[in-house]
Short mmCIF file of C-alpha atoms in Angstrom, two decimals:
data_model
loop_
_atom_site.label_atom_id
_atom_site.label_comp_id
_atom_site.label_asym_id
_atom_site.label_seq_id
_atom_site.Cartn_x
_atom_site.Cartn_y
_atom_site.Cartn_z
CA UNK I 1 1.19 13.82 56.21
CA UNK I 2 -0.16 10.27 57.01
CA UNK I 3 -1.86 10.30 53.21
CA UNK I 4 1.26 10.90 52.08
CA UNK I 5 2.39 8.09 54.37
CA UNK I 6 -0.19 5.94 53.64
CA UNK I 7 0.66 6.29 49.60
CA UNK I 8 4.28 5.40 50.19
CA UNK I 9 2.98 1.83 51.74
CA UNK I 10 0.61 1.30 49.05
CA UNK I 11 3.58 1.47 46.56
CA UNK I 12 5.61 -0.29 48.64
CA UNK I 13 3.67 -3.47 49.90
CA UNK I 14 1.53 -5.64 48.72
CA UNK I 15 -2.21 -5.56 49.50
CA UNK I 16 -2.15 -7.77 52.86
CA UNK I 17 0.57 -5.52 54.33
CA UNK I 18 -1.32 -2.52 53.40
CA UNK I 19 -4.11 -3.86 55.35
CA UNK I 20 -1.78 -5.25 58.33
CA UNK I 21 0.84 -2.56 58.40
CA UNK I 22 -1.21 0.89 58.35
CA UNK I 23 -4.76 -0.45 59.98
CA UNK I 24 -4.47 2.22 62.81
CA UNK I 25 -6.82 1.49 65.33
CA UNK I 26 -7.94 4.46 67.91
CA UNK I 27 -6.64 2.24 70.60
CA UNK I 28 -2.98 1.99 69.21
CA UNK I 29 -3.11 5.55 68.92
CA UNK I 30 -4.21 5.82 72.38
CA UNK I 31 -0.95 4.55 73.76
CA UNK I 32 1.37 5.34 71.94
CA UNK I 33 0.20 9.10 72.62
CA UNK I 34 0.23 8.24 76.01
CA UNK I 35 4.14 8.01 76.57
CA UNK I 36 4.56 11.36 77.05
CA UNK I 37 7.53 11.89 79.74
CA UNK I 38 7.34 9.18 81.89
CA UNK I 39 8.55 7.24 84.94
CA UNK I 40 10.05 3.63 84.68
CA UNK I 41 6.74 2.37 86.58
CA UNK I 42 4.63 4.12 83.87
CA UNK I 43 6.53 3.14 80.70
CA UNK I 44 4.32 1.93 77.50
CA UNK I 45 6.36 0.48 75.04
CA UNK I 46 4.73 -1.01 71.60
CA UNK I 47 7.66 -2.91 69.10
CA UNK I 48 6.48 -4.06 65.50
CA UNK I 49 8.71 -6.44 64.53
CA UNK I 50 8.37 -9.39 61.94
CA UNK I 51 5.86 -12.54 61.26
CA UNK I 52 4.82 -14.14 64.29
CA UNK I 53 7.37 -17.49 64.88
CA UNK I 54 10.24 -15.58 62.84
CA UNK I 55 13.76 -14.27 63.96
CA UNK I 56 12.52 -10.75 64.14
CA UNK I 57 9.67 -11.95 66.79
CA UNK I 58 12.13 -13.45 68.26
CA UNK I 59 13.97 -10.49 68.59
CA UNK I 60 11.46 -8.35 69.60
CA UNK I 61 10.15 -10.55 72.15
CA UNK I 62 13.87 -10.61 73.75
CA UNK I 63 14.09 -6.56 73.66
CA UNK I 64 10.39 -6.46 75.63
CA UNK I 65 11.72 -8.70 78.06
CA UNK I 66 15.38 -6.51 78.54
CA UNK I 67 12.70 -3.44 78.88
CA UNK I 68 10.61 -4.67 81.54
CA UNK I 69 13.60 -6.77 83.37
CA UNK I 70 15.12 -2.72 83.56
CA UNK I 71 11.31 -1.50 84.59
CA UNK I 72 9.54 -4.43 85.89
CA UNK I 73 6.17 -2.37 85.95
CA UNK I 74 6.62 -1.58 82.24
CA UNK I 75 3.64 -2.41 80.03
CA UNK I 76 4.82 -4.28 76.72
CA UNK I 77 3.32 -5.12 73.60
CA UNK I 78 5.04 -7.16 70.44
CA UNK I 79 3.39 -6.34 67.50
CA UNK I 80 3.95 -8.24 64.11
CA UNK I 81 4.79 -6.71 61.01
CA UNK I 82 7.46 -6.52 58.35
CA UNK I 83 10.59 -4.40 57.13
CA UNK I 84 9.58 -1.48 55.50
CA UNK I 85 6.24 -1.30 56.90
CA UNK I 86 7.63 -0.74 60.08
CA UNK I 87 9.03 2.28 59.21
CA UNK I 88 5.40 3.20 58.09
CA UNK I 89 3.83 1.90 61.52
CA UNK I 90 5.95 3.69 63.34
CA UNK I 91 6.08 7.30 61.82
CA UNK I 92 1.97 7.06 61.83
CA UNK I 93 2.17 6.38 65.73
CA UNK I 94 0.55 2.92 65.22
CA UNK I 95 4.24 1.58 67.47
CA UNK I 96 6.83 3.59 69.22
CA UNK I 97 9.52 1.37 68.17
CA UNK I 98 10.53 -0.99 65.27
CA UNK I 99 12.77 -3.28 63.44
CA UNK I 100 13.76 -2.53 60.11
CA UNK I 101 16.69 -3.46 57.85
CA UNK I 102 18.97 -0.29 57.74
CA UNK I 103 18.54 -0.03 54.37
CA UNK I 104 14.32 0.73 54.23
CA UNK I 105 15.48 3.50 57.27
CA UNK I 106 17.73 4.75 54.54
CA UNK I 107 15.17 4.73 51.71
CA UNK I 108 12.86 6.32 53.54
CA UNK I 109 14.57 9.01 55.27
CA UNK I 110 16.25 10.20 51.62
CA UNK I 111 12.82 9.57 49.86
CA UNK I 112 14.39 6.80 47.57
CA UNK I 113 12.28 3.82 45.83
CA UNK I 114 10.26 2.16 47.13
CA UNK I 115 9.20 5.48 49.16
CA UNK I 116 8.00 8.23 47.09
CA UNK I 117 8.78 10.55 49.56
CA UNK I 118 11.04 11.77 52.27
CA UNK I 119 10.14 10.14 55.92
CA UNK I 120 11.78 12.78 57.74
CA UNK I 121 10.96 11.30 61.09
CA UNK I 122 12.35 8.00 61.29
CA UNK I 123 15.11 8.20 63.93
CA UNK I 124 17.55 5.25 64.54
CA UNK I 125 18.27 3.91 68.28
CA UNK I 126 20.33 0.85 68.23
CA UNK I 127 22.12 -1.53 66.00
CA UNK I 128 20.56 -5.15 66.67
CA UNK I 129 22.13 -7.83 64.39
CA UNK I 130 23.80 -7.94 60.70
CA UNK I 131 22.06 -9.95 57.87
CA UNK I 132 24.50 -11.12 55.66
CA UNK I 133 23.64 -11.86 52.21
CA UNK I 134 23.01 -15.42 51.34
CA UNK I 135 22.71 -16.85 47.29
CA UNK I 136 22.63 -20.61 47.86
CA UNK I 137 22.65 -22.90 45.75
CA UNK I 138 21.62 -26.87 45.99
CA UNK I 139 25.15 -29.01 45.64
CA UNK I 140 23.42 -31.41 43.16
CA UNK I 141 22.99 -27.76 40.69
CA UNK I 142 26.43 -27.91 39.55
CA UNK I 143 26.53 -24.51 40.01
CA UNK I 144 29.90 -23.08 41.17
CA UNK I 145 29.24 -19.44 41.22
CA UNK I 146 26.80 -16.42 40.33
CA UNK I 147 28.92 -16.08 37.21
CA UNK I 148 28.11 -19.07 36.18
CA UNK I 149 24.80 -18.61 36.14
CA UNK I 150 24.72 -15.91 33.87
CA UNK I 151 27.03 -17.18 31.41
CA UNK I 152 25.73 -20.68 31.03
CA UNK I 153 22.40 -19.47 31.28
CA UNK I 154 21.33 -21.62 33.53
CA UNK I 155 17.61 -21.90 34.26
CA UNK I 156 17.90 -21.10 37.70
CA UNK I 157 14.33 -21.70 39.72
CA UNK I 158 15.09 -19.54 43.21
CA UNK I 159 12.97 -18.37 46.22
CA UNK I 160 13.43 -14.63 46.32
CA UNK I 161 11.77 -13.34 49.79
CA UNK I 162 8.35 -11.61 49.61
CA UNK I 163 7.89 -8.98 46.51
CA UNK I 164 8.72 -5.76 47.51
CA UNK I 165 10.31 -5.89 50.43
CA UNK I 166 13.87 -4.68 51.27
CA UNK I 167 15.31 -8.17 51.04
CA UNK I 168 14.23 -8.58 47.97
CA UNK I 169 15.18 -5.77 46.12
CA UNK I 170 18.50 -6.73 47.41
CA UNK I 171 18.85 -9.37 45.00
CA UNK I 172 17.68 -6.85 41.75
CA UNK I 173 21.32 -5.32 43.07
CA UNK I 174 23.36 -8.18 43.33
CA UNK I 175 21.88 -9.76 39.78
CA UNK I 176 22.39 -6.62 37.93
CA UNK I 177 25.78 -5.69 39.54
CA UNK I 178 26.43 -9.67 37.49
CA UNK I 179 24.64 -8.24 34.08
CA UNK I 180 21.63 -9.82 35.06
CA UNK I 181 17.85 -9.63 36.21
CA UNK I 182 14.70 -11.46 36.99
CA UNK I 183 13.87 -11.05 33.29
CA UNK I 184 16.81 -12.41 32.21
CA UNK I 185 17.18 -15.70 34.27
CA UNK I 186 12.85 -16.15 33.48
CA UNK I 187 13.69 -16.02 29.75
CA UNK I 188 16.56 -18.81 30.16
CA UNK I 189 14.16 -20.87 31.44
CA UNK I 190 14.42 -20.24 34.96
CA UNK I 191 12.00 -19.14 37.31
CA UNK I 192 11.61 -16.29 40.25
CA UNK I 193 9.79 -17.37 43.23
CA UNK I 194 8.30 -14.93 45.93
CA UNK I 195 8.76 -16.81 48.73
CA UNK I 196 10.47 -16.18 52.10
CA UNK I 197 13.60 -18.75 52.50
CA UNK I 198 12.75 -20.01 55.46
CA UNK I 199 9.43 -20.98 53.67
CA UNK I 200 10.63 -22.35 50.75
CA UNK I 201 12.69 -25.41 52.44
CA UNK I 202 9.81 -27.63 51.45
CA UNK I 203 10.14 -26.96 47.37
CA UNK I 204 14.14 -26.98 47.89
CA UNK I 205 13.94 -30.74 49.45
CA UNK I 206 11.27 -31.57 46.62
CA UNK I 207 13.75 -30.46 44.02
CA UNK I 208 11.28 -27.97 42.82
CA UNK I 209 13.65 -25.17 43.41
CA UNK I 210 17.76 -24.49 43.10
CA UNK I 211 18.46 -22.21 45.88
CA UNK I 212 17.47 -19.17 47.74
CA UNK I 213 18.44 -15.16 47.63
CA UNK I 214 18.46 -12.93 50.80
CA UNK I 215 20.15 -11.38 53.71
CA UNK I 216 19.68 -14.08 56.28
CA UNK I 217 21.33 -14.40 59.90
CA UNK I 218 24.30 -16.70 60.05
CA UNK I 219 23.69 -19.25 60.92
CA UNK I 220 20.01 -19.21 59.68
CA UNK I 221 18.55 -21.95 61.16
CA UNK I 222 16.33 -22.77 57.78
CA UNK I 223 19.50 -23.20 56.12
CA UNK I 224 20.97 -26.07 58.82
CA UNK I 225 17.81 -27.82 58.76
CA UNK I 226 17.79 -27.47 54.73
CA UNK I 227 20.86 -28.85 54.56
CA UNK I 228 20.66 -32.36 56.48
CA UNK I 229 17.98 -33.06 53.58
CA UNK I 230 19.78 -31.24 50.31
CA UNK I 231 23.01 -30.29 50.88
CA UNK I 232 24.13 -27.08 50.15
CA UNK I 233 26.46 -24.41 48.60
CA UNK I 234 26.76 -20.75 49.40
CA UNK I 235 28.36 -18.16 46.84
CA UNK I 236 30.72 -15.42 46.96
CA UNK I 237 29.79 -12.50 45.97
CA UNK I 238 32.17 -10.14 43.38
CA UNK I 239 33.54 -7.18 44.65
CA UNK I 240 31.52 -5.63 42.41
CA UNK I 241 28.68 -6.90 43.84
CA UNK I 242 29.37 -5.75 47.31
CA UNK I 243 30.47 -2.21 46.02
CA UNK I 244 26.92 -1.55 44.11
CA UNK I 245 25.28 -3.42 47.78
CA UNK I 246 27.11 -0.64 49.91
CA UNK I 247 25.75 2.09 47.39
CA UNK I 248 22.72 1.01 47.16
CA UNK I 249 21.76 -0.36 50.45
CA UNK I 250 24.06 1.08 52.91
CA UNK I 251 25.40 -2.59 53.27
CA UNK I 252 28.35 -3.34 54.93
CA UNK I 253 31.57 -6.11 53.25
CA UNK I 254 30.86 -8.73 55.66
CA UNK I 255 32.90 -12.29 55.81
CA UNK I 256 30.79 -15.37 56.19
CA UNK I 257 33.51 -17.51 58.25
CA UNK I 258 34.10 -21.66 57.42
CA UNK I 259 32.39 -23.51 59.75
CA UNK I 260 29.67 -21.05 60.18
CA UNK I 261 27.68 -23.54 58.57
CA UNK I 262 29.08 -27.31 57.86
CA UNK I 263 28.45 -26.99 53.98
CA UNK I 264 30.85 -23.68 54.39
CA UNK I 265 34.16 -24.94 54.35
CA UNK I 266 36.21 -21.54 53.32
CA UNK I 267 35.42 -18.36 53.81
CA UNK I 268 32.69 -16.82 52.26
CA UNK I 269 32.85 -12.93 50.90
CA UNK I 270 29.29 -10.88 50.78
CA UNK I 271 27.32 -8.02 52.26
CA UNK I 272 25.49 -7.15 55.31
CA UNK I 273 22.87 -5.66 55.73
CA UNK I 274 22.37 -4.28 59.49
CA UNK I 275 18.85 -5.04 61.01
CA UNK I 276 18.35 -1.71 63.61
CA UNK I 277 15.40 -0.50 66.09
CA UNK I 278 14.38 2.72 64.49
CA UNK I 279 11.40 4.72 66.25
CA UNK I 280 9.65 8.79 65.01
CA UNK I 281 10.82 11.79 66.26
CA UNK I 282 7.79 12.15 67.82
CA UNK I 283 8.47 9.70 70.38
CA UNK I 284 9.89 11.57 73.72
CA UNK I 285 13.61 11.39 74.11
CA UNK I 286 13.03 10.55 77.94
CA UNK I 287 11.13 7.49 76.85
CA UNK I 288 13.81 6.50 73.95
CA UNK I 289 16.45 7.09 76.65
CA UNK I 290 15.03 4.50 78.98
CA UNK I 291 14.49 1.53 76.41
CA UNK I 292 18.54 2.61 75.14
CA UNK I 293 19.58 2.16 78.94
CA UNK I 294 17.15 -0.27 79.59
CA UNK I 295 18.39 -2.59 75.90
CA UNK I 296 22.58 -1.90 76.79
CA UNK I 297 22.08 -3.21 80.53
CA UNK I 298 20.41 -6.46 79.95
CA UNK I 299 23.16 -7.14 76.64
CA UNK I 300 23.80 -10.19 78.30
CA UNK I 301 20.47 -11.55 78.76
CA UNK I 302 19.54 -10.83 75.03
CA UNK I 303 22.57 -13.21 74.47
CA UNK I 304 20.25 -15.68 75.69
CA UNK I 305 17.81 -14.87 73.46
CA UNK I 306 19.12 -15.62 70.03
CA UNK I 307 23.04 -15.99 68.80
CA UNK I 308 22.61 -13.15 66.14
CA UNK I 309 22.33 -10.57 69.48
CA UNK I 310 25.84 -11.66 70.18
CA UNK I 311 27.08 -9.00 67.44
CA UNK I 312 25.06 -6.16 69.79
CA UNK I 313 28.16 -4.90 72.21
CA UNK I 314 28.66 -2.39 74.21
CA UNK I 315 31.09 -0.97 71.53
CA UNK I 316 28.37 -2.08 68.27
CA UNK I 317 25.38 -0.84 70.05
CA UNK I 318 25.57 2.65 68.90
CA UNK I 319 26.83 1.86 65.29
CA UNK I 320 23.76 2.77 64.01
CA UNK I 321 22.97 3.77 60.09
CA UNK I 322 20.40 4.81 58.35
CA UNK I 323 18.78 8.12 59.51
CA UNK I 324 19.76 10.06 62.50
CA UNK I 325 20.18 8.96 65.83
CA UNK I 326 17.46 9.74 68.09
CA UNK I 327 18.58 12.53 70.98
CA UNK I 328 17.12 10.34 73.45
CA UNK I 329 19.50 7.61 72.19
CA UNK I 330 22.25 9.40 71.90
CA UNK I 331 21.79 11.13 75.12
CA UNK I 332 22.47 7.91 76.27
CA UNK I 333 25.16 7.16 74.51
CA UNK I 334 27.00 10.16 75.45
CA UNK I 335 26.60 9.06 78.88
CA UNK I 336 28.09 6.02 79.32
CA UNK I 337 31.00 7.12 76.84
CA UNK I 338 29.80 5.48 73.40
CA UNK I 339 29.39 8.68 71.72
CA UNK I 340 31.44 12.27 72.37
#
């Protein structure tokens, strides 16, 4: 099983996240195997979330913190890593818990590219925040819409998030759901950059580059500070688009509101893409059960934390998608009347 596991990674990610992502050491193993059924005092909890300094270590910084303000003797441990590898990291019992877009728990539970097989025990636990999908676009481009860009054949140059990973491939849907591709925009003179947005603010201000693709947070705070220096313009997407994003992706239609950002000054149609903490089946429901209770009661702390928790509610927090819902989870759930 973890050959098989370790196989789906090395199509998946690139070399570095091979290395990162599926490095088990005997010690991880150690305790994670250790949270058998368990008291609040004796809780171990591991979350692999993103890059050290981004919004998902942000994130899973705040939900250590809710965990051990619930069970103060808790012991905690943020661990970086990245989208779909944490699916990987957590199925091979390197972290009990972990942060993935809802659409890499999809791929992997149904065995769909980039996985070349089924993950059958990634289990969802809580909805966390939606990432709506941002094209942007430099106001000095011209350009008015994706449309455009495919018609005129404009030689778009555009930071694309890392190779590979869900974010990216979101963008292979949204340009071909426009009659377009990578390929196609390279050949017109454009370029394809595999860079993170939120690192590629530097090239953006430089004029080396016309705009970014990816499901971001709104507001993403790369895109404010982007925009005092190059102002900015974010596209609609058709409905098209959002209809082959929903199929594809298990995205969500999702309304970017005016004012969100100050360069948005109507409202702005795309797709979401839900960001969820998904942990193995493995994992005892009594200890899933205590981080759900322990995540719902401290709501308004994680408030605190970062804005894009303030779409976590009591009524969101179960609205889950993906794979199935863990039974500790929904145990939960049931309890307090989310769930019947």
């Amino acid at each position: 099983m973890k050959r098989r596991c370790y196989q789906i990674v090395a199509v998946f990610l690139s070399s570095l996240i091979l290395l990162t992502g599926c490095g088990m050491s005997e010690k991880k193993q150690k305790v994670v195997a250790s949270n058998g059924s368990t008291s609040g005092d004796e809780l171990k909890v591991t979350i692999a979330g993103g890059s050290s300094g981004g919004l998902w270590s942000t994130v899973g910084e705040g939900l250590g913190e809710a965990i051990k303000r619930y069970y103060p003797k808790c012991t905690f441990t943020y661990q970086p890593g990245q989208d779909g590898a944490n699916v990987i990291t957590v199925i091979t019992n390197q972290a009990d818990f972990g942060i993935v877009s809802s659409a890499a728990a999809k791929w992997a539970y149904n065995g769909e590219k980039p996985y070349s097989s089924k993950v059958d025990k990634v289990r969802t636990v809580a909805f966390l925040h939606p990432m709506p999908y941002h094209f942007v676009v430099v106001q000095k481009s011209g350009i008015q819409s994706i449309k455009q860009i495919v018609e005129e054949k404009i030689p778009f140059v555009a930071a694309v998030n890392t190779k590979n990973s869900p974010m990216e491939i979101s963008n292979h849907i949204v340009l071909e759901s426009y009659g377009t591709s990578y390929e196609e925009i390279e050949k017109n003179g454009g370029k394809i950059q595999y860079i993170a947005p939120s690192k590629a603010n530097d090239q953006i201000s430089d004029n080396k580059m016309d705009g970014s693709l990816s499901p971001l947070p709104a507001p993403a705070g790369n895109l404010v500070e982007l925009n005092t220096t190059r102002p900015l313009k974010l596209l609609s997407l058709s409905d098209r688009s959002i209809r082959a994003m929903e199929e594809k992706l298990g995205a969500k239609p999702y309304t970017i509101k005016a004012g969100t950002y100050s360069f948005v000054k109507k409202d702005i149609r795309t797709a979401s893409i839900d960001t969820i903490l998904i942990t193995s089946a493995d994992v005892p429901e009594d200890v899933v059960y205590k981080v759900t209770k322990a995540i719902y009661e401290n709501l308004d702390y994680l408030y605190t934390v970062h804005k894009s928790f303030k779409a976590m509610t009591k009524e969101t927090i179960a609205n889950v998608t993906g794979a199935p819902l863990h039974p500790g989870a929904e145990k939960f759930y049931k309890e307090v009347g989310i769930l019947k």
